[in-house]
Short mmCIF file of C-alpha atoms in Angstrom, two decimals:
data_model
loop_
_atom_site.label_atom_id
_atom_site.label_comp_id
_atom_site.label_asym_id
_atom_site.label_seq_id
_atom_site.Cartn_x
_atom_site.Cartn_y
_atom_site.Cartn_z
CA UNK O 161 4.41 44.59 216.00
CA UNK O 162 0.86 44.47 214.47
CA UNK O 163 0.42 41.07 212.52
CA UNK O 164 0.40 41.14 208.56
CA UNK O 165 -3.06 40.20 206.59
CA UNK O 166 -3.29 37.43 204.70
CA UNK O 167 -3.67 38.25 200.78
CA UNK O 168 -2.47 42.12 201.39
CA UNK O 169 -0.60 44.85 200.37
CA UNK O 170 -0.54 48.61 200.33
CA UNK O 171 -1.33 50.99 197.25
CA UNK O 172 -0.47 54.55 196.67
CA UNK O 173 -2.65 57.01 194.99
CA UNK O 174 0.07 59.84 193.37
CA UNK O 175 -1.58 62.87 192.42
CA UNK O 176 -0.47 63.90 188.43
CA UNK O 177 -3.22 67.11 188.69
CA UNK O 178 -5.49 69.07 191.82
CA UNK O 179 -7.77 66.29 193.36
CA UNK O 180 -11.44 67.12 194.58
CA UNK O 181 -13.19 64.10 196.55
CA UNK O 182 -15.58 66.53 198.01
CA UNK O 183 -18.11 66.07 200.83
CA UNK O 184 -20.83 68.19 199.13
CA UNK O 185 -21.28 71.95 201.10
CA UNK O 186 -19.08 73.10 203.19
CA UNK O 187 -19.99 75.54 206.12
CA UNK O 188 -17.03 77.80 206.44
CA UNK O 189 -15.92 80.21 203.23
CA UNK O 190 -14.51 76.91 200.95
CA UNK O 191 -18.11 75.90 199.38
CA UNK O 192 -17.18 72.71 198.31
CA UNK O 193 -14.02 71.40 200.49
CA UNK O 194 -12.37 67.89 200.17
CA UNK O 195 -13.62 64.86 202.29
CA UNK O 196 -11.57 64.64 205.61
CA UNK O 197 -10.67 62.25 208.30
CA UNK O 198 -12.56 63.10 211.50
CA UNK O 199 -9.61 62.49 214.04
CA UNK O 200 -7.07 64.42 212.71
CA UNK O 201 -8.40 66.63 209.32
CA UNK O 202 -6.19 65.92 207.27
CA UNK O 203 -7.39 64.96 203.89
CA UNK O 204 -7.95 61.59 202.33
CA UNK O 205 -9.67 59.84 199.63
CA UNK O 206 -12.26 57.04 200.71
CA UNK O 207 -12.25 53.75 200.20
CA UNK O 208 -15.36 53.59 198.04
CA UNK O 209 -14.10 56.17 195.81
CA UNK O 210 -11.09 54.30 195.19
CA UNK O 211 -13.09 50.47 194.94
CA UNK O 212 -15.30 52.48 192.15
CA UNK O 213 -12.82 53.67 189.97
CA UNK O 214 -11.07 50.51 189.85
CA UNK O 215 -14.23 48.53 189.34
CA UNK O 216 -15.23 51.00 186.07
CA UNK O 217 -11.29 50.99 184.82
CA UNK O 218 -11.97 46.99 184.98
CA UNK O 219 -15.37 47.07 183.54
CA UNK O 220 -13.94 48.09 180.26
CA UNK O 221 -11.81 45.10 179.81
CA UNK O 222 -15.06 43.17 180.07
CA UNK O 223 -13.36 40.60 182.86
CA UNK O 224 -15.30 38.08 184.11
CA UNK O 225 -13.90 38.70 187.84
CA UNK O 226 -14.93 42.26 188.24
CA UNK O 227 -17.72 41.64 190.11
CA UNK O 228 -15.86 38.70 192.19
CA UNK O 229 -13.78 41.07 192.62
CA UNK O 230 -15.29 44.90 193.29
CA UNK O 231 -18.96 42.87 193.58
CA UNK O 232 -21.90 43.38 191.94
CA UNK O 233 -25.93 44.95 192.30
CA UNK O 234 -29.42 43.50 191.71
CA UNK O 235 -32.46 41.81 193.35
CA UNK O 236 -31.16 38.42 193.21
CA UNK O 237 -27.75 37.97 192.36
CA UNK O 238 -25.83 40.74 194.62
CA UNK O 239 -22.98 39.78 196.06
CA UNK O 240 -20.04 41.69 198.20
CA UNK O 241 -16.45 42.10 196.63
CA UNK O 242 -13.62 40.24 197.78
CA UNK O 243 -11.17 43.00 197.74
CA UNK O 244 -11.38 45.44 200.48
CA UNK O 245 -9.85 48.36 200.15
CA UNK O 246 -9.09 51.20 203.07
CA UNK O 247 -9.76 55.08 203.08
CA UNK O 248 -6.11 56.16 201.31
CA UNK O 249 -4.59 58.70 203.92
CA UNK O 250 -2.39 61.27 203.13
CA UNK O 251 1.81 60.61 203.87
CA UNK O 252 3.04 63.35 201.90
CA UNK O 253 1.49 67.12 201.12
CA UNK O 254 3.43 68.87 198.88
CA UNK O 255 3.90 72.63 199.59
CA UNK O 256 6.08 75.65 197.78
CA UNK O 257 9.24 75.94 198.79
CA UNK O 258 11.93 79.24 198.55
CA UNK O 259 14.71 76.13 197.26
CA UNK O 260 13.91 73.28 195.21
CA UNK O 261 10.88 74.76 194.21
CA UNK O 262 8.62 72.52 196.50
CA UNK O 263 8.83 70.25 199.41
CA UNK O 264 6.95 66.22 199.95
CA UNK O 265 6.07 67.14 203.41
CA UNK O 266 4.90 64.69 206.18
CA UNK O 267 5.16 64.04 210.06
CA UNK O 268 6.12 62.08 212.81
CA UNK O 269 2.85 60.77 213.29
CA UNK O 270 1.77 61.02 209.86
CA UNK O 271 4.85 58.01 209.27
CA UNK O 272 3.86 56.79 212.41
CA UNK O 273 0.51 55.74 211.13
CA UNK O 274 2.25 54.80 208.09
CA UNK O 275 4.62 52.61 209.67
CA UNK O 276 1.79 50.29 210.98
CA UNK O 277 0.08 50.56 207.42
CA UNK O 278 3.27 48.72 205.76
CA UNK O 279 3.66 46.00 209.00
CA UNK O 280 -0.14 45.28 208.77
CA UNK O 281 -0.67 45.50 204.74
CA UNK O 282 2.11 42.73 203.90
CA UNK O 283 5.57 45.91 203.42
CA UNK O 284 8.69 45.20 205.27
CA UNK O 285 9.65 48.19 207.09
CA UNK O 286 12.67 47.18 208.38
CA UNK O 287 15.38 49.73 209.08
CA UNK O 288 12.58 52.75 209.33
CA UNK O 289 12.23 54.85 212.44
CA UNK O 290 10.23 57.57 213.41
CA UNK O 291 12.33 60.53 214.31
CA UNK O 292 11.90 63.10 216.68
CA UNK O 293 11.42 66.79 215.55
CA UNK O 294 12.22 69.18 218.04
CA UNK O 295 9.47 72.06 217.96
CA UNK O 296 7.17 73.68 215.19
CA UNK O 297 10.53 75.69 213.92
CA UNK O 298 12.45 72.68 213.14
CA UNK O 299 12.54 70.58 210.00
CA UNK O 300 14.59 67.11 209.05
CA UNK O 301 15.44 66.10 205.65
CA UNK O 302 18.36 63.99 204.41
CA UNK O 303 21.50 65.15 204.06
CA UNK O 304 21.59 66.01 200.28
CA UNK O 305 18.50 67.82 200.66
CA UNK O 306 17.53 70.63 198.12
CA UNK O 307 15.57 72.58 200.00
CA UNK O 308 17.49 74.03 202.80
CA UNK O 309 20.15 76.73 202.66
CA UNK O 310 22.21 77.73 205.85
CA UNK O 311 20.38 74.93 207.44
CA UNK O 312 17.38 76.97 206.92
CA UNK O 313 14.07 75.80 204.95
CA UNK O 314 11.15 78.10 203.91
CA UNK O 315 8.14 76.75 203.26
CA UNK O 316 5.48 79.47 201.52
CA UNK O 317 5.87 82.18 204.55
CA UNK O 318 7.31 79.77 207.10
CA UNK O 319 11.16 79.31 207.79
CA UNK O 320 12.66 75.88 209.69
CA UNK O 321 15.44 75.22 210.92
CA UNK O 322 17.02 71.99 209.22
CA UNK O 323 18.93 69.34 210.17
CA UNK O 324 20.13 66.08 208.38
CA UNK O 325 18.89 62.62 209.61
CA UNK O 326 19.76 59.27 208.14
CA UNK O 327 16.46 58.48 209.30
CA UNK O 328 14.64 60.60 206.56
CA UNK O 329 16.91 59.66 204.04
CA UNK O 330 15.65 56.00 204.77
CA UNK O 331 11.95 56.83 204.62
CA UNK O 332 12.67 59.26 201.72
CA UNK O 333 14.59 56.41 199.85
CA UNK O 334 11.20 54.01 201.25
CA UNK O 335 8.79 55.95 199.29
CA UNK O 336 10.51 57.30 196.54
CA UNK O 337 11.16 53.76 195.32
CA UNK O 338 7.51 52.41 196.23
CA UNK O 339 6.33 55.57 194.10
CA UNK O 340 8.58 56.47 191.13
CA UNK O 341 9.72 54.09 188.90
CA UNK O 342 12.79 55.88 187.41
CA UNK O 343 15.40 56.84 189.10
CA UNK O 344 15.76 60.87 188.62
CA UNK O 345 12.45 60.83 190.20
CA UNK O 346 13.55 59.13 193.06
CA UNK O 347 16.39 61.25 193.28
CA UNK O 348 13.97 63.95 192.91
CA UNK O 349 11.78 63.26 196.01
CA UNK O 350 14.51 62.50 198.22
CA UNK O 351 15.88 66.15 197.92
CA UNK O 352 12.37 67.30 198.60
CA UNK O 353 11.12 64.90 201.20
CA UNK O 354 11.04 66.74 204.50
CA UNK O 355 9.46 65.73 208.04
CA UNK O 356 8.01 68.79 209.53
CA UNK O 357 6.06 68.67 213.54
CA UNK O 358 3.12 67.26 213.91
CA UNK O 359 1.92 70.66 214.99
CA UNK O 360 3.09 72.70 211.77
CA UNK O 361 2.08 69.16 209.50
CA UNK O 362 -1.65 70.19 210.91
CA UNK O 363 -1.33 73.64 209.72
CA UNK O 364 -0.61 72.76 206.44
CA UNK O 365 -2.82 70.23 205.76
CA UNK O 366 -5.43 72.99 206.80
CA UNK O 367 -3.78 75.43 204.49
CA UNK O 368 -2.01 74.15 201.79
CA UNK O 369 -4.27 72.70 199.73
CA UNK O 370 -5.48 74.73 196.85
CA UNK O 371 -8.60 76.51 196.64
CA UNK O 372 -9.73 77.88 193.48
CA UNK O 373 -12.63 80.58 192.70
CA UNK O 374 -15.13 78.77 190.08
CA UNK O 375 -17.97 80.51 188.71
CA UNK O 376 -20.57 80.72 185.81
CA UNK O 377 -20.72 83.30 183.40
CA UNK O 378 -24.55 84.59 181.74
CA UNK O 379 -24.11 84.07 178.06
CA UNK O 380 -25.90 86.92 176.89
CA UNK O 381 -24.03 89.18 179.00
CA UNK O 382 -20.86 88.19 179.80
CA UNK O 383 -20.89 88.08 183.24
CA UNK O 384 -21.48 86.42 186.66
CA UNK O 385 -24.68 84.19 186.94
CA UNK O 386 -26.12 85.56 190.35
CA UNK O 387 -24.81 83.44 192.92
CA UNK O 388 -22.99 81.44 190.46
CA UNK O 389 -19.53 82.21 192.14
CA UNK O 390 -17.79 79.45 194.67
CA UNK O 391 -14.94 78.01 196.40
CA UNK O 392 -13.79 74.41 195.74
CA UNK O 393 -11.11 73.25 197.15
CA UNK O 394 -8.71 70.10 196.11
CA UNK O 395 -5.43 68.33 196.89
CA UNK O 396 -2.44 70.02 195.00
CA UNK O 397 -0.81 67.69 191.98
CA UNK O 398 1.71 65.74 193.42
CA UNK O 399 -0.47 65.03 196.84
CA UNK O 400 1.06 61.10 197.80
CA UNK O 401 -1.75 58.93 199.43
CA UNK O 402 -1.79 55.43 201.04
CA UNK O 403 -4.22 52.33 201.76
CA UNK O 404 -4.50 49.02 202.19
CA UNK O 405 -5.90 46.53 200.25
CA UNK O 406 -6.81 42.24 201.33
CA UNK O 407 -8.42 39.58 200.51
CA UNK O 408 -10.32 37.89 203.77
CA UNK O 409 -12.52 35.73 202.01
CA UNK O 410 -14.07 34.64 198.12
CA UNK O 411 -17.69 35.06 197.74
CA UNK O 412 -17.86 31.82 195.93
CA UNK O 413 -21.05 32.49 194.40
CA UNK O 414 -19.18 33.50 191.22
CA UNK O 415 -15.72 33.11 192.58
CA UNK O 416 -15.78 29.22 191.37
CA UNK O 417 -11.72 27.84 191.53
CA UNK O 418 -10.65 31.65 191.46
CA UNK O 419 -7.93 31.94 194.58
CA UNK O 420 -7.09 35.29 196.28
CA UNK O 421 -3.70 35.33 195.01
CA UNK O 422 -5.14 35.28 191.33
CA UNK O 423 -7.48 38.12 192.18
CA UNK O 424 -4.51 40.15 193.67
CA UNK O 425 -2.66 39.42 190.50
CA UNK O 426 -5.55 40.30 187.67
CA UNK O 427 -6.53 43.52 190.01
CA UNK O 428 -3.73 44.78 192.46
CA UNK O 429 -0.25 44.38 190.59
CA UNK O 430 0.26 46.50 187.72
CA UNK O 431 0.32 50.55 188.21
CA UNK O 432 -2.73 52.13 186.56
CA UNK O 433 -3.95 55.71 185.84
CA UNK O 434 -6.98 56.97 187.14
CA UNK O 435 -9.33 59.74 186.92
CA UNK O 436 -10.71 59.61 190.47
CA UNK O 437 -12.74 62.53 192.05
CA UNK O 438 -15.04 65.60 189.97
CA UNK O 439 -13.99 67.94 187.06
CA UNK O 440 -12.54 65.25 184.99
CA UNK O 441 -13.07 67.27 181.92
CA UNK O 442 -11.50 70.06 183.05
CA UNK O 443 -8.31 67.69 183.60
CA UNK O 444 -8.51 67.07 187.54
CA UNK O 445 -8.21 63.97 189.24
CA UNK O 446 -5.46 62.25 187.09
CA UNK O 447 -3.92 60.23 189.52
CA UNK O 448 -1.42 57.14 189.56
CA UNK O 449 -2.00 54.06 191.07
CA UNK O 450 0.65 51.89 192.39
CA UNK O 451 0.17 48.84 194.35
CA UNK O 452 3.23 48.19 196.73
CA UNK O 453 6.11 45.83 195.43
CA UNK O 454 8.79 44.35 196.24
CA UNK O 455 11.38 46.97 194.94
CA UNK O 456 10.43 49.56 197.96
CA UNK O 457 11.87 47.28 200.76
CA UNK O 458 15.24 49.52 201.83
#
């Protein structure tokens, strides 16, 4: 088992609306897709997009931490932040579903990775276990699942066949109460959370995320600017997301008596709402984030 940071703890990033965290031009037909992790493409949303958000929600409040904290600029008084924060990777991709309208979907390895995220981030993960799917046609979920009929799930044009694991239910009950605060929402994700193959999890990830036609229209005319039509592509609303946040040292430059654990408390306890990511007038980006508690140990 992988030792536990000092002054850590995980966070969540819960999308409320589609996320773009682009990477600027894309090659294939999506103009502008959503950063990626090299090893396994699935999507994520990096570390320093998360660390600036924070720092400008902070900002605002004028605190004399922030730039202990997130850290600051400038020819002679730069310094690093304290916090450091991890890429947030994805542990849950929500796709359309024939029952229950849609499905939290994740993988073996996908809660795998996961797994070591809450042992080495300060989360207890006793009593969680990473069960076995048996091929690309077979689906788990817990036993009072809303998604399957005849012990059969479909998934946009895909069908699975189902079976019940108390396994699931545990992680589904795990991340339902690190996530959602009241209960029918918890009640809510564990009928949709499904684990899916690692193989079929890939798929998705590749093509379930939305992509929407954007263009720009001549005023004079009415119509298409020439060459003003694209693809962007973002992380459908209810996307769930997770990182790690710690404290290894205190720049004490501007740190002074300041201790980690008062940092963690001023800047990692309470859940916030973001805007994280591009189109933020056009009402993208709204996420929630929640920094790990307590309350989600099973």
């Amino acid at each position: 088992m992988d030792t536990p940071l000092k002054h850590s703890r995980l966070y969540w990033l819960h999308a409320l609306t589609p996320v773009h965290v682009g990477v600027g031009r894309g090659l294939d037909y999506i103009d502008l897709p959503i950063m990626r992790e090299k090893i396994t493409h699935w999507p994520i949303v990096p570390s320093s997009a998360v660390k600036g958000v924070l720092r400008a929600h902070y900002e605002e409040t004028e605190n004399s931490l922030v730039d202990v904290a997130f850290g600051s600029g400038g020819d002679s008084d730069a310094n690093a932040g304290s916090l450091n924060f991890t890429d947030a990777h994805i542990v849950c991709l929500p796709v359309r579903s024939l029952y229950g309208t849609f499905a939290w979907c994740t993988s073996p390895m996908a809660l795998r990775r996961f797994l070591r995220d809450i042992t080495t981030y300060g989360g207890d993960g006793a009593g969680l276990e990473i069960p076995a799917v048996a091929n690309a046609n077979a689906s788990i979920t817990s036993s009072d699942t809303a998604l399957a009929e005849r012990n059969t799930v479909f998934l946009e044009d895909l069908d699975f066949s189902n079976t019940a694991s108390e396994q699931a239910k545990n992680w589904a009950l795990y991340i339902a109460r690190s996530v959602f605060g009241e209960s029918s929402w918890q009640e809510a994700f564990v009928s949709r959370f499904i684990i899916l193959s690692d193989d079929t999890f890939n798929f998705l990830c590749d093509t379930g995320t939305e992509v929407n036609a954007r263009i720009r229209i001549e005023q004079e005319t009415k119509t298409v600017v020439p060459g003003a039509l694209w693809y962007e592509e973002s992380l459908p609303a209810e996307t769930l997301l997770a990182g790690g946040v710690w404290c290894e040292r205190l720049y004490k430059g501007r740190a002074g008596s300041t201790t980690a654990d008062e940092l963690f408390s001023q800047y990692c306890c309470k859940p916030l709402h973001l805007q994280i990511g591009g189109n933020a007038t056009t009402g993208q980006g709204q996420v929630r984030c929640i920094f790990d508690s307590e309350a989600a140990k099973p």
